[in-house]
mmCIF file with all atom_site columns, N, CA and C in Angstrom:
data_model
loop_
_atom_site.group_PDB
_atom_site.id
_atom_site.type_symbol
_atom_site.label_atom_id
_atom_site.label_alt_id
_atom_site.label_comp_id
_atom_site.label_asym_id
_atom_site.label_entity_id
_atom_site.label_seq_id
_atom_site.pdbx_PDB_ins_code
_atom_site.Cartn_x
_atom_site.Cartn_y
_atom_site.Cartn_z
_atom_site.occupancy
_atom_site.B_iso_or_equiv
_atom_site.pdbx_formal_charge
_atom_site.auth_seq_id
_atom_site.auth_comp_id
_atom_site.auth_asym_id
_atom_site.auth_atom_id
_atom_site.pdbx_PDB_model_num
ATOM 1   N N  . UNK S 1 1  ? 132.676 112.880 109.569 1.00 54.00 ? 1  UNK S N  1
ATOM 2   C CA . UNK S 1 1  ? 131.976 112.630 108.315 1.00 54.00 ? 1  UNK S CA 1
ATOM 3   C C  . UNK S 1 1  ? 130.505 112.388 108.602 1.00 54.00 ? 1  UNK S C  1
ATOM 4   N N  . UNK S 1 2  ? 129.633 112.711 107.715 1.00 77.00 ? 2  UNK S N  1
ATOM 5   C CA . UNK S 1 2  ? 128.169 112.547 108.016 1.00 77.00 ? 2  UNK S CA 1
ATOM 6   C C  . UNK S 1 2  ? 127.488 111.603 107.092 1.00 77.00 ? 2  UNK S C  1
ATOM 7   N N  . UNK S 1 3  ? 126.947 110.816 107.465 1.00 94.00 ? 3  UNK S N  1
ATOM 8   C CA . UNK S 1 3  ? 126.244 109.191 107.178 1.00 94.00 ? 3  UNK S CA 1
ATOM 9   C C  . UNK S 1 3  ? 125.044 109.909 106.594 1.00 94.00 ? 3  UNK S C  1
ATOM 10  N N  . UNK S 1 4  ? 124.571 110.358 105.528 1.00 97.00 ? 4  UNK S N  1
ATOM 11  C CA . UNK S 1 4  ? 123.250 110.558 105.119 1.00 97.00 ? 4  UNK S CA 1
ATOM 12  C C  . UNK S 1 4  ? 123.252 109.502 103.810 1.00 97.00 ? 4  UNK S C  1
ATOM 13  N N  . UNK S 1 5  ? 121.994 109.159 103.853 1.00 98.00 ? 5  UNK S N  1
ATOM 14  C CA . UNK S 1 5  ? 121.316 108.233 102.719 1.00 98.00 ? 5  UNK S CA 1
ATOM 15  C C  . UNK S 1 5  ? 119.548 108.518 102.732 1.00 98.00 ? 5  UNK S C  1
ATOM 16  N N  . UNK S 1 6  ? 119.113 108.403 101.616 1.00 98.00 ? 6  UNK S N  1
ATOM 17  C CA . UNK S 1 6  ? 118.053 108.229 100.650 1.00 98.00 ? 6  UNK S CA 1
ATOM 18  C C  . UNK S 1 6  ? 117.934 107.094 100.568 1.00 98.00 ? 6  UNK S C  1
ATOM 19  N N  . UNK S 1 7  ? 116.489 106.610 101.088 1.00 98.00 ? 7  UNK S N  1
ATOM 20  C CA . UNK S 1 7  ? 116.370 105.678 100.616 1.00 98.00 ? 7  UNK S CA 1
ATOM 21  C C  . UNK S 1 7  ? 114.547 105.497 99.977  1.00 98.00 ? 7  UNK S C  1
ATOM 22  N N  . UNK S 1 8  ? 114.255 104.871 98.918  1.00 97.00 ? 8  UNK S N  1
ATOM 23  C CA . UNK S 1 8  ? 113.292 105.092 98.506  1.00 97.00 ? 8  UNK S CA 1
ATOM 24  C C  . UNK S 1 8  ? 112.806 104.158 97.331  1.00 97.00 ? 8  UNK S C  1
ATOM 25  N N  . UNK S 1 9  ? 111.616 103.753 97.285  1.00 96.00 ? 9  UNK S N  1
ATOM 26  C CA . UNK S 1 9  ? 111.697 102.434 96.566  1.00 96.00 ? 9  UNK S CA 1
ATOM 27  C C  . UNK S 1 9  ? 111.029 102.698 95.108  1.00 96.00 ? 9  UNK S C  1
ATOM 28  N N  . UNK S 1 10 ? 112.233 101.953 94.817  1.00 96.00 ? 10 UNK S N  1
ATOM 29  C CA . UNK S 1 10 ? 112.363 101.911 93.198  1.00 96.00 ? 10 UNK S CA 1
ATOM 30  C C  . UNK S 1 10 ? 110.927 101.631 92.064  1.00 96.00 ? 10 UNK S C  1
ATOM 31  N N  . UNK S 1 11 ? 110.213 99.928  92.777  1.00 96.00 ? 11 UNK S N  1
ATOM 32  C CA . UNK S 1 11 ? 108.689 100.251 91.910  1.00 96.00 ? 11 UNK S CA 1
ATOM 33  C C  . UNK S 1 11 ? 108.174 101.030 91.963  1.00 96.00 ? 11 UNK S C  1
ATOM 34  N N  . UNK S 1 12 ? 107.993 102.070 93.044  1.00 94.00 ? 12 UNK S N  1
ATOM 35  C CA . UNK S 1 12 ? 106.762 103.006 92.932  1.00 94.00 ? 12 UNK S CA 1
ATOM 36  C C  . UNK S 1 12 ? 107.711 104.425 91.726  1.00 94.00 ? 12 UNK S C  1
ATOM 37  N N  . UNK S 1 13 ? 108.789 104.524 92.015  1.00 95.00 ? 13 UNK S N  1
ATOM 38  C CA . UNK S 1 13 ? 108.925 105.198 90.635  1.00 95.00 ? 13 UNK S CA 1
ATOM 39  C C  . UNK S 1 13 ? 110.153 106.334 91.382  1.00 95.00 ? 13 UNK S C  1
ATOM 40  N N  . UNK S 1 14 ? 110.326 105.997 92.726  1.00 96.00 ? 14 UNK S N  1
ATOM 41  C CA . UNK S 1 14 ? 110.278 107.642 93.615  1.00 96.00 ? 14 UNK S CA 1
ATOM 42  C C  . UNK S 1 14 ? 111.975 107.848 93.884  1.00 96.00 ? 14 UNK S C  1
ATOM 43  N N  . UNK S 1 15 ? 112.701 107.169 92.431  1.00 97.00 ? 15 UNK S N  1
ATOM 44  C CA . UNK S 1 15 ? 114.449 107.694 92.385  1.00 97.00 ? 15 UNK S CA 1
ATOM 45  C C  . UNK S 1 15 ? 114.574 109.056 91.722  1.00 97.00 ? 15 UNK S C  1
ATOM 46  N N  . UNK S 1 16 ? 113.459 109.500 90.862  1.00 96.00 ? 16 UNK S N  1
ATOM 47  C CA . UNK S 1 16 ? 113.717 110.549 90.608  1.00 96.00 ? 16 UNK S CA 1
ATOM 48  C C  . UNK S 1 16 ? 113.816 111.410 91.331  1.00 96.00 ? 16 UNK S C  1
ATOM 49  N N  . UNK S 1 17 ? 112.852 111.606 92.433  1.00 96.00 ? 17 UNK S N  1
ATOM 50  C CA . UNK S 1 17 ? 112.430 112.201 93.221  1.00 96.00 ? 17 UNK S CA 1
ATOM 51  C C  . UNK S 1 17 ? 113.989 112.384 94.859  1.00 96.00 ? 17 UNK S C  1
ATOM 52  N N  . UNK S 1 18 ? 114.739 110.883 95.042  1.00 97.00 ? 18 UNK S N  1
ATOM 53  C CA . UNK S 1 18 ? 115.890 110.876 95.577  1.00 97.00 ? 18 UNK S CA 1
ATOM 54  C C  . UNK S 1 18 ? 116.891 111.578 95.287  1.00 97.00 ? 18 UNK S C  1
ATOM 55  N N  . UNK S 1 19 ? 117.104 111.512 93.803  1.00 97.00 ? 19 UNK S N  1
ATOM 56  C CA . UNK S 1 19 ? 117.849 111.963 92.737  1.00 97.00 ? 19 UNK S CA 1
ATOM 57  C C  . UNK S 1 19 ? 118.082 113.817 92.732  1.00 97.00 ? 19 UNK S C  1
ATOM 58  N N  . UNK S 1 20 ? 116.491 113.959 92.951  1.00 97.00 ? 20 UNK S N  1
ATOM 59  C CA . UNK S 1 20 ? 116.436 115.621 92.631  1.00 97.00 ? 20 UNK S CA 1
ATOM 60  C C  . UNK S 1 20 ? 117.210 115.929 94.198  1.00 97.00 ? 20 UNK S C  1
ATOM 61  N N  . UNK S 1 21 ? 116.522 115.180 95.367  1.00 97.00 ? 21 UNK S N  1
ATOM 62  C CA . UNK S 1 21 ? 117.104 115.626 96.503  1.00 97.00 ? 21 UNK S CA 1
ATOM 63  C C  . UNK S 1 21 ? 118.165 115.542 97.251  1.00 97.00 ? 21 UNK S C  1
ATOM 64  N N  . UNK S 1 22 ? 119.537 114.766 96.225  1.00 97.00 ? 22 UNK S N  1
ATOM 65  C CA . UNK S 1 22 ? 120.385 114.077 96.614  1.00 97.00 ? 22 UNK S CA 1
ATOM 66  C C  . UNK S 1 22 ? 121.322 115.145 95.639  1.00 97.00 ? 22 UNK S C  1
ATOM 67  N N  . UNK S 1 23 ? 120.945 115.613 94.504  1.00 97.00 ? 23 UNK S N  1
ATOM 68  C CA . UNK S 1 23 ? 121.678 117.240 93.830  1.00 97.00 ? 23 UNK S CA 1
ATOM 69  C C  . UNK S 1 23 ? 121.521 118.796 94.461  1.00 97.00 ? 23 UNK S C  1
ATOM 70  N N  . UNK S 1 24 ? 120.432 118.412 95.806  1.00 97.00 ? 24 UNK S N  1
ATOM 71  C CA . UNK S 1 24 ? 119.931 119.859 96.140  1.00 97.00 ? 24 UNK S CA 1
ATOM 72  C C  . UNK S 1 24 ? 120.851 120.197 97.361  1.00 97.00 ? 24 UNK S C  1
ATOM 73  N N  . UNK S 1 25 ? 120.629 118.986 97.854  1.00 97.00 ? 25 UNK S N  1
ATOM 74  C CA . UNK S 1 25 ? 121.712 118.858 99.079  1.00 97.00 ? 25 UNK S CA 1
ATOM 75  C C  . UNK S 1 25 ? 122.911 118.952 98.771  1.00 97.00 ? 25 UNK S C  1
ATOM 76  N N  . UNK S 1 26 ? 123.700 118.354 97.740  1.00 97.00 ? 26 UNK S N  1
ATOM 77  C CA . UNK S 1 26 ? 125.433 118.722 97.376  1.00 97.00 ? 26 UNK S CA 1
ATOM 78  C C  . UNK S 1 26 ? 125.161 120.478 96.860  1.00 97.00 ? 26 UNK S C  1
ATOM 79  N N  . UNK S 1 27 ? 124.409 120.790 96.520  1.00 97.00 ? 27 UNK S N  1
ATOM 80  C CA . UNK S 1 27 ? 124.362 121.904 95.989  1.00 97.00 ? 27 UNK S CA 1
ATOM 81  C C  . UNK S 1 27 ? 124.383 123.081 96.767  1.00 97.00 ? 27 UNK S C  1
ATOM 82  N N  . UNK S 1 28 ? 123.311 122.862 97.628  1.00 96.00 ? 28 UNK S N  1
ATOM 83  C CA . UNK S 1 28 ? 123.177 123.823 98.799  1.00 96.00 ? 28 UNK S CA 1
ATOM 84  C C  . UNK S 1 28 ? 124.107 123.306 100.263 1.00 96.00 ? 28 UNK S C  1
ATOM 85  N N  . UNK S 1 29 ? 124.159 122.262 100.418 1.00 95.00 ? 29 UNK S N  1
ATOM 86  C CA . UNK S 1 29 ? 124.780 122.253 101.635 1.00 95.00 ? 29 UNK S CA 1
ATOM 87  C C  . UNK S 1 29 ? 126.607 121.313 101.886 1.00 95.00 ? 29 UNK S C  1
ATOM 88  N N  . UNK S 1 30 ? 126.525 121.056 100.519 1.00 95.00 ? 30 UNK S N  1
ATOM 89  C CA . UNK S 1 30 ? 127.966 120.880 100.039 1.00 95.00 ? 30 UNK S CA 1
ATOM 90  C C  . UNK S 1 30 ? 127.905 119.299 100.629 1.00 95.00 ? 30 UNK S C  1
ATOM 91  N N  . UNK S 1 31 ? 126.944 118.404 100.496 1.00 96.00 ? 31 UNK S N  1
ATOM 92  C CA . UNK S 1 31 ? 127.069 117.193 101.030 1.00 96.00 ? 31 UNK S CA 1
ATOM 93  C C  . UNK S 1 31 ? 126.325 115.986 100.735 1.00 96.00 ? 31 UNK S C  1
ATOM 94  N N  . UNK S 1 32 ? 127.157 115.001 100.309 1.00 96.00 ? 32 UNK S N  1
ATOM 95  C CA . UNK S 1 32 ? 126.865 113.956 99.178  1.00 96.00 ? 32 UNK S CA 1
ATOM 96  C C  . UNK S 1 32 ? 125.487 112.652 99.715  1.00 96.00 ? 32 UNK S C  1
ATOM 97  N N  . UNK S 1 33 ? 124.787 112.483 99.500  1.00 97.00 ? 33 UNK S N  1
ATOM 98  C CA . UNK S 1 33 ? 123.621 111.666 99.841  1.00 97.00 ? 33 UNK S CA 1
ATOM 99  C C  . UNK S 1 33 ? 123.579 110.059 98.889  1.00 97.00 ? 33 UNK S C  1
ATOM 100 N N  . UNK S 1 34 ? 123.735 108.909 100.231 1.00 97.00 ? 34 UNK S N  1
ATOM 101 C CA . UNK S 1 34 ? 123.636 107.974 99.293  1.00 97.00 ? 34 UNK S CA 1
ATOM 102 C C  . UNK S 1 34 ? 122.532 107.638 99.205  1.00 97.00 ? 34 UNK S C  1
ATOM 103 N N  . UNK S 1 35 ? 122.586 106.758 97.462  1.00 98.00 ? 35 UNK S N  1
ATOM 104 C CA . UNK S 1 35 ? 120.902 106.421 97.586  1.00 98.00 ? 35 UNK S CA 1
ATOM 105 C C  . UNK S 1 35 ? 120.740 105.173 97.381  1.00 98.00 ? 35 UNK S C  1
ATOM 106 N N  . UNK S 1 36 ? 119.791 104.457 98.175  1.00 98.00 ? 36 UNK S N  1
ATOM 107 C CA . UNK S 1 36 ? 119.611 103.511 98.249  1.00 98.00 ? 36 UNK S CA 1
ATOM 108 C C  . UNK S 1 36 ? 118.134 102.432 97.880  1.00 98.00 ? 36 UNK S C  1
ATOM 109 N N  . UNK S 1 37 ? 118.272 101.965 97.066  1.00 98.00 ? 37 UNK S N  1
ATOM 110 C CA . UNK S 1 37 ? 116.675 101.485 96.739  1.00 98.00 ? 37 UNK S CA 1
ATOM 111 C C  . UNK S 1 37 ? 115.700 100.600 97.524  1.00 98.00 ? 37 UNK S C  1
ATOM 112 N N  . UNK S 1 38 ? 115.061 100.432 97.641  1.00 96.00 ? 38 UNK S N  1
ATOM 113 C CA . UNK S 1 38 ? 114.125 100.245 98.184  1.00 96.00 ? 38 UNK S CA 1
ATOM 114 C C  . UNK S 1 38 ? 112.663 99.546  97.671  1.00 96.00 ? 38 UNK S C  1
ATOM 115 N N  . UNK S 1 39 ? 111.646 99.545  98.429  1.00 95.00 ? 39 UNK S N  1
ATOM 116 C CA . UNK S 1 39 ? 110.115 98.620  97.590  1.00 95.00 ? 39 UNK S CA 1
ATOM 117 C C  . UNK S 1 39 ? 109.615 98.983  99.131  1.00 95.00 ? 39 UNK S C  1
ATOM 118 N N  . UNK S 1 40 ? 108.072 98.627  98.481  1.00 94.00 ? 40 UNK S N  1
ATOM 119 C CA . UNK S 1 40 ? 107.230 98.700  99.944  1.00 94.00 ? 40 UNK S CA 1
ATOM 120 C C  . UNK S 1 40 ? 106.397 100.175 100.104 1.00 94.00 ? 40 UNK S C  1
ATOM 121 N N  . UNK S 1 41 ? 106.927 101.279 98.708  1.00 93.00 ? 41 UNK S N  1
ATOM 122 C CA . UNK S 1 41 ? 105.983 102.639 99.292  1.00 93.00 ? 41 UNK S CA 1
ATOM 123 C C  . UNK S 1 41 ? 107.115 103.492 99.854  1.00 93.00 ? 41 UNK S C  1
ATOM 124 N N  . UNK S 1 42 ? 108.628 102.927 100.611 1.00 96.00 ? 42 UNK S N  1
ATOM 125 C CA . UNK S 1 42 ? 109.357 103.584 101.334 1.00 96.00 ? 42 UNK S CA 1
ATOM 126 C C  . UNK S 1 42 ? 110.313 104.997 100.550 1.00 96.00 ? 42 UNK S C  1
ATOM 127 N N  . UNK S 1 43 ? 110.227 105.865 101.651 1.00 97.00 ? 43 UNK S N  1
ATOM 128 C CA . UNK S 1 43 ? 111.072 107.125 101.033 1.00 97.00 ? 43 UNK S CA 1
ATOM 129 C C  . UNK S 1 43 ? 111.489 107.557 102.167 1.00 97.00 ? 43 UNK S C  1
ATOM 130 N N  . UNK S 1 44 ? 112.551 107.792 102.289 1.00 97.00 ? 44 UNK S N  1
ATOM 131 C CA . UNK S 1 44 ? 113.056 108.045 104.033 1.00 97.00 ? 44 UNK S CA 1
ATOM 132 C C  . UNK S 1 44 ? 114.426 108.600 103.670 1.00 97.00 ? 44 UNK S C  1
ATOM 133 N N  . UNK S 1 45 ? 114.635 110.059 104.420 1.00 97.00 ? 45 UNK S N  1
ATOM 134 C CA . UNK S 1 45 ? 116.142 110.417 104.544 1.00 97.00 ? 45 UNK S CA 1
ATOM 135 C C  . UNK S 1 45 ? 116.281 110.205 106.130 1.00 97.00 ? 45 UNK S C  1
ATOM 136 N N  . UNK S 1 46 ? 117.990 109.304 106.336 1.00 97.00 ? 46 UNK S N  1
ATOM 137 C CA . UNK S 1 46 ? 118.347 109.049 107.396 1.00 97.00 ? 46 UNK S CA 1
ATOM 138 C C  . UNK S 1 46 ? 119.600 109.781 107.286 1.00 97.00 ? 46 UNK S C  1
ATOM 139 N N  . UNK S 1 47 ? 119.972 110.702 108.827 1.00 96.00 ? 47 UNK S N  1
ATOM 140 C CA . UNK S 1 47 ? 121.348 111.537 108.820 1.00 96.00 ? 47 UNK S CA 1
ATOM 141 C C  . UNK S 1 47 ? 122.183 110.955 110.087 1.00 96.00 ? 47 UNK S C  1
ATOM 142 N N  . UNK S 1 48 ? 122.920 110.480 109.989 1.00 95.00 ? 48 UNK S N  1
ATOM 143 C CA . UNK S 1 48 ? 123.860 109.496 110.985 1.00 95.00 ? 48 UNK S CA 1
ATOM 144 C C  . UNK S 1 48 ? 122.557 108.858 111.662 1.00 95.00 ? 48 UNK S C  1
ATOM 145 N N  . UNK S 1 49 ? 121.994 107.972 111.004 1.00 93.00 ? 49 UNK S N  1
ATOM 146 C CA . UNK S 1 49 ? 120.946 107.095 111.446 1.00 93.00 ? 49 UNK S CA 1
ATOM 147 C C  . UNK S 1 49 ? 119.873 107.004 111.945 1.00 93.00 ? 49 UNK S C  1
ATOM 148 N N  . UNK S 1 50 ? 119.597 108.858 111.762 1.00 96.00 ? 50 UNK S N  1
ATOM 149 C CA . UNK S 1 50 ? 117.858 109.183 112.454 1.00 96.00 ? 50 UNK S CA 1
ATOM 150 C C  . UNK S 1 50 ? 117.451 109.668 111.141 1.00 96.00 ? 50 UNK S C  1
ATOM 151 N N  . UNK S 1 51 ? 116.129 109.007 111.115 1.00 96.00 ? 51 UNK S N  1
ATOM 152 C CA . UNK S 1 51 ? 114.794 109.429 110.223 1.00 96.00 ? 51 UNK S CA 1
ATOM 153 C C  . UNK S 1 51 ? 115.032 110.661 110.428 1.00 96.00 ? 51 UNK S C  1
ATOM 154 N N  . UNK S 1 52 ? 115.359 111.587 109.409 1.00 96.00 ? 52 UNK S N  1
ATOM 155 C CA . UNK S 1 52 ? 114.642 113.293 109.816 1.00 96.00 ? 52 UNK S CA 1
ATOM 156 C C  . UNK S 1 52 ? 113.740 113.626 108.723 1.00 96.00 ? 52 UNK S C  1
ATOM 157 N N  . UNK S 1 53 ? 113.218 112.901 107.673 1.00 96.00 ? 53 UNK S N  1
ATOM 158 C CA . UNK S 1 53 ? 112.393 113.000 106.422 1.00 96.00 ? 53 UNK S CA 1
ATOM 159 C C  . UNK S 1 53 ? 111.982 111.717 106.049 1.00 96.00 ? 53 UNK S C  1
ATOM 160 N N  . UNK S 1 54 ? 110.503 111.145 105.977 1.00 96.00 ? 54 UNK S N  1
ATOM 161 C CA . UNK S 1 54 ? 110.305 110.475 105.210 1.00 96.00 ? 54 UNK S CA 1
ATOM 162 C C  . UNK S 1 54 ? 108.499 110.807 104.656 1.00 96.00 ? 54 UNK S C  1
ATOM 163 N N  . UNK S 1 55 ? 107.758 109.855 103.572 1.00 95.00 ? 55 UNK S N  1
ATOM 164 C CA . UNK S 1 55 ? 107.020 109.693 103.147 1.00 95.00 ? 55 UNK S CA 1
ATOM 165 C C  . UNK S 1 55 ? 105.747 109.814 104.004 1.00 95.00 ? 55 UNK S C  1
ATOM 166 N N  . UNK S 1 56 ? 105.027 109.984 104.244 1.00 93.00 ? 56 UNK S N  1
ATOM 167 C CA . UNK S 1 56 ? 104.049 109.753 105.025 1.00 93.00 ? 56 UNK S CA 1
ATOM 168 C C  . UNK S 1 56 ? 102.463 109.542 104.406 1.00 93.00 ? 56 UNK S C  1
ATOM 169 N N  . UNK S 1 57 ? 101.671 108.798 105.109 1.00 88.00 ? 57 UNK S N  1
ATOM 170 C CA . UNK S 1 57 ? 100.187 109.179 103.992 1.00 88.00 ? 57 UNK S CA 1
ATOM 171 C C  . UNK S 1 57 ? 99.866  110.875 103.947 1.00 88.00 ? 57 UNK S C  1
ATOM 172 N N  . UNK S 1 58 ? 99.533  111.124 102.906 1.00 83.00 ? 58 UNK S N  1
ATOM 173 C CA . UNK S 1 58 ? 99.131  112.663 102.914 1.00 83.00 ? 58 UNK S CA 1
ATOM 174 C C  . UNK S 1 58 ? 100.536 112.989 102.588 1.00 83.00 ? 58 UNK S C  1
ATOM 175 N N  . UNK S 1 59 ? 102.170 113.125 102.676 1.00 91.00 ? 59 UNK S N  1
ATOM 176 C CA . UNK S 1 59 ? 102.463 114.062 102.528 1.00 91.00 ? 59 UNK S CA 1
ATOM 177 C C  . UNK S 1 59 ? 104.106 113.757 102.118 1.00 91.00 ? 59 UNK S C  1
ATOM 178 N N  . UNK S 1 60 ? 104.639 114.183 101.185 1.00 93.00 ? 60 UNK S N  1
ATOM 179 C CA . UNK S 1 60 ? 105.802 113.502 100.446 1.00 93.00 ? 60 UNK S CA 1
ATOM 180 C C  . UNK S 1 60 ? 106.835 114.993 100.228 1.00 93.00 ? 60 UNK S C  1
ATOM 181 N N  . UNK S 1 61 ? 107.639 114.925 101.100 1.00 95.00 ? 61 UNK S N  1
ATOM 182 C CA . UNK S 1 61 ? 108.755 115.808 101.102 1.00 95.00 ? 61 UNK S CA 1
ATOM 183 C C  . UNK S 1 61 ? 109.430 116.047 100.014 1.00 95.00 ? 61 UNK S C  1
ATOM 184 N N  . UNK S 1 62 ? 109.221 117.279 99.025  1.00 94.00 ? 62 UNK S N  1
ATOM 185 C CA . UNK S 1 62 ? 110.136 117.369 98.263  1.00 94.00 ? 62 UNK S CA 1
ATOM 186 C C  . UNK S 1 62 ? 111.547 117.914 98.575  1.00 94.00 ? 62 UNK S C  1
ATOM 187 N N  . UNK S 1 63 ? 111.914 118.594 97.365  1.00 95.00 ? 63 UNK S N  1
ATOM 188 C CA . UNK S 1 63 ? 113.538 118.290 97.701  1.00 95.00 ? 63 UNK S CA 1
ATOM 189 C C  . UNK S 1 63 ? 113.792 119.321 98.767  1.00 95.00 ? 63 UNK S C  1
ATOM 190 N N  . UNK S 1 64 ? 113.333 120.855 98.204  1.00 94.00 ? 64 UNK S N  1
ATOM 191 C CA . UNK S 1 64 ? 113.421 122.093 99.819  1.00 94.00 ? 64 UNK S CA 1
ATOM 192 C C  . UNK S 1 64 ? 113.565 121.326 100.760 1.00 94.00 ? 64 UNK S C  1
ATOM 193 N N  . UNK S 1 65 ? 112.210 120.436 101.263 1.00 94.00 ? 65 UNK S N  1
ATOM 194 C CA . UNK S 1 65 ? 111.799 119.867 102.263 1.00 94.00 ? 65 UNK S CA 1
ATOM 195 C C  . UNK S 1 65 ? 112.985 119.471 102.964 1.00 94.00 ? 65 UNK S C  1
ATOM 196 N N  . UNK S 1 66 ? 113.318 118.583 102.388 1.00 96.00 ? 66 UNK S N  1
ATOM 197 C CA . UNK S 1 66 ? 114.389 117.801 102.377 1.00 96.00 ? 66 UNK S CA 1
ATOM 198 C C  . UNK S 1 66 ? 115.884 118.473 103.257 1.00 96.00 ? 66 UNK S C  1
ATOM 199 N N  . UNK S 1 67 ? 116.547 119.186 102.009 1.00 95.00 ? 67 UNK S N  1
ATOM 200 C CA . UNK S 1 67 ? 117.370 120.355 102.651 1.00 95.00 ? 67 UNK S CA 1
ATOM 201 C C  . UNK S 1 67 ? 116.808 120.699 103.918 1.00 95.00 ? 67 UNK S C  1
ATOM 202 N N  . UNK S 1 68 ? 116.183 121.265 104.174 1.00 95.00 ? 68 UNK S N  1
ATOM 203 C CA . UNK S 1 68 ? 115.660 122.161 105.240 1.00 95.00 ? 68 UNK S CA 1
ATOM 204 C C  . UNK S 1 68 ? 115.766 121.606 106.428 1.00 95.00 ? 68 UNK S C  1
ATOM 205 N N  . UNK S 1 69 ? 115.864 120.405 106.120 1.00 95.00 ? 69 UNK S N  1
ATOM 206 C CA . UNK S 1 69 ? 115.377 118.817 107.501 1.00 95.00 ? 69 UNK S CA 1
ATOM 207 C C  . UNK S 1 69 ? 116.894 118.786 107.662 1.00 95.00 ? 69 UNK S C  1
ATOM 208 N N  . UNK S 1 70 ? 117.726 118.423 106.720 1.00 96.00 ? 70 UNK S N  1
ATOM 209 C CA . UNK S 1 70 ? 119.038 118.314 107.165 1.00 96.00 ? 70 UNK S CA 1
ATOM 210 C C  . UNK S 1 70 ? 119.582 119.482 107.642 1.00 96.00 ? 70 UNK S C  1
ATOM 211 N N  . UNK S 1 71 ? 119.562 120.523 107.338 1.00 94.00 ? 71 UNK S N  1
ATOM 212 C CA . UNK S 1 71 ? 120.276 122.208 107.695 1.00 94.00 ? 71 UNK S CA 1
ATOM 213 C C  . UNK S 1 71 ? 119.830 121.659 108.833 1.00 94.00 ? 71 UNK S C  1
ATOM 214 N N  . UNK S 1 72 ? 118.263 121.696 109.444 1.00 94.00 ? 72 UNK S N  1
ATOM 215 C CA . UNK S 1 72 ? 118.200 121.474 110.512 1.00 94.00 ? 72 UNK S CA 1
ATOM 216 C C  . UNK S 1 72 ? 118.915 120.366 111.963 1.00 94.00 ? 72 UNK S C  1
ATOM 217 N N  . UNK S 1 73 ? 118.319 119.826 111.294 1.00 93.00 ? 73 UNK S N  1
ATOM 218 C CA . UNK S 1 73 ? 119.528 118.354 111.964 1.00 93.00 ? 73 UNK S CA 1
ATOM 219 C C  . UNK S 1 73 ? 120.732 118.542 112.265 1.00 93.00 ? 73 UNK S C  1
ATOM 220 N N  . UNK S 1 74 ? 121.929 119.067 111.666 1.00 89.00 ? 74 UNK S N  1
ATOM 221 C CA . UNK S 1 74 ? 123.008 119.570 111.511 1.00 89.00 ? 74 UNK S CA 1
ATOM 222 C C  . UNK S 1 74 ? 123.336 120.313 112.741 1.00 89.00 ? 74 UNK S C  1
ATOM 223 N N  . UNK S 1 75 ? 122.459 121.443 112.847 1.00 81.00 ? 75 UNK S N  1
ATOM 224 C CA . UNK S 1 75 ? 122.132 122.842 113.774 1.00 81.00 ? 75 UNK S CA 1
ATOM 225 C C  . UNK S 1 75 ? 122.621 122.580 115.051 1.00 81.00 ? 75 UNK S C  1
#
């Protein structure tokens, strides 16, 4: 079984944004993403417990992004 979670914090606004990437992934890669809230600015996908996506200054992974990081990871 594979441990992926979203996590991403709720004041700044950025569940929608979990949300979109947590339907793209069951969609395309047939596999369920938990999400988990958060504060602090944080947005981070972890896949059996490694960072392979998060937030950075300058640059905010959308959902492709996202997918693409896990297909990879997976590999």
């Amino acid at each position: 079984m594979t441990d992926l979670s979203i996590t991403y914090c709720r004041p700044c606004g950025y569940e929608a944004r979990a949300r979109a990437a947590a339907t793209l992934l069951r969609d395309r890669l047939g596999l369920d993403a938990e999400l988990l809230p958060g504060k602090g600015g944080v947005f981070e996908v972890r896949l059996d417990g490694k960072v392979i996506a998060r937030r950075v200054k300058g640059h905010f992974p959308d959902a492709a992004d996202i997918v693409t990081a896990v297909a990879t990871a997976q590999a």
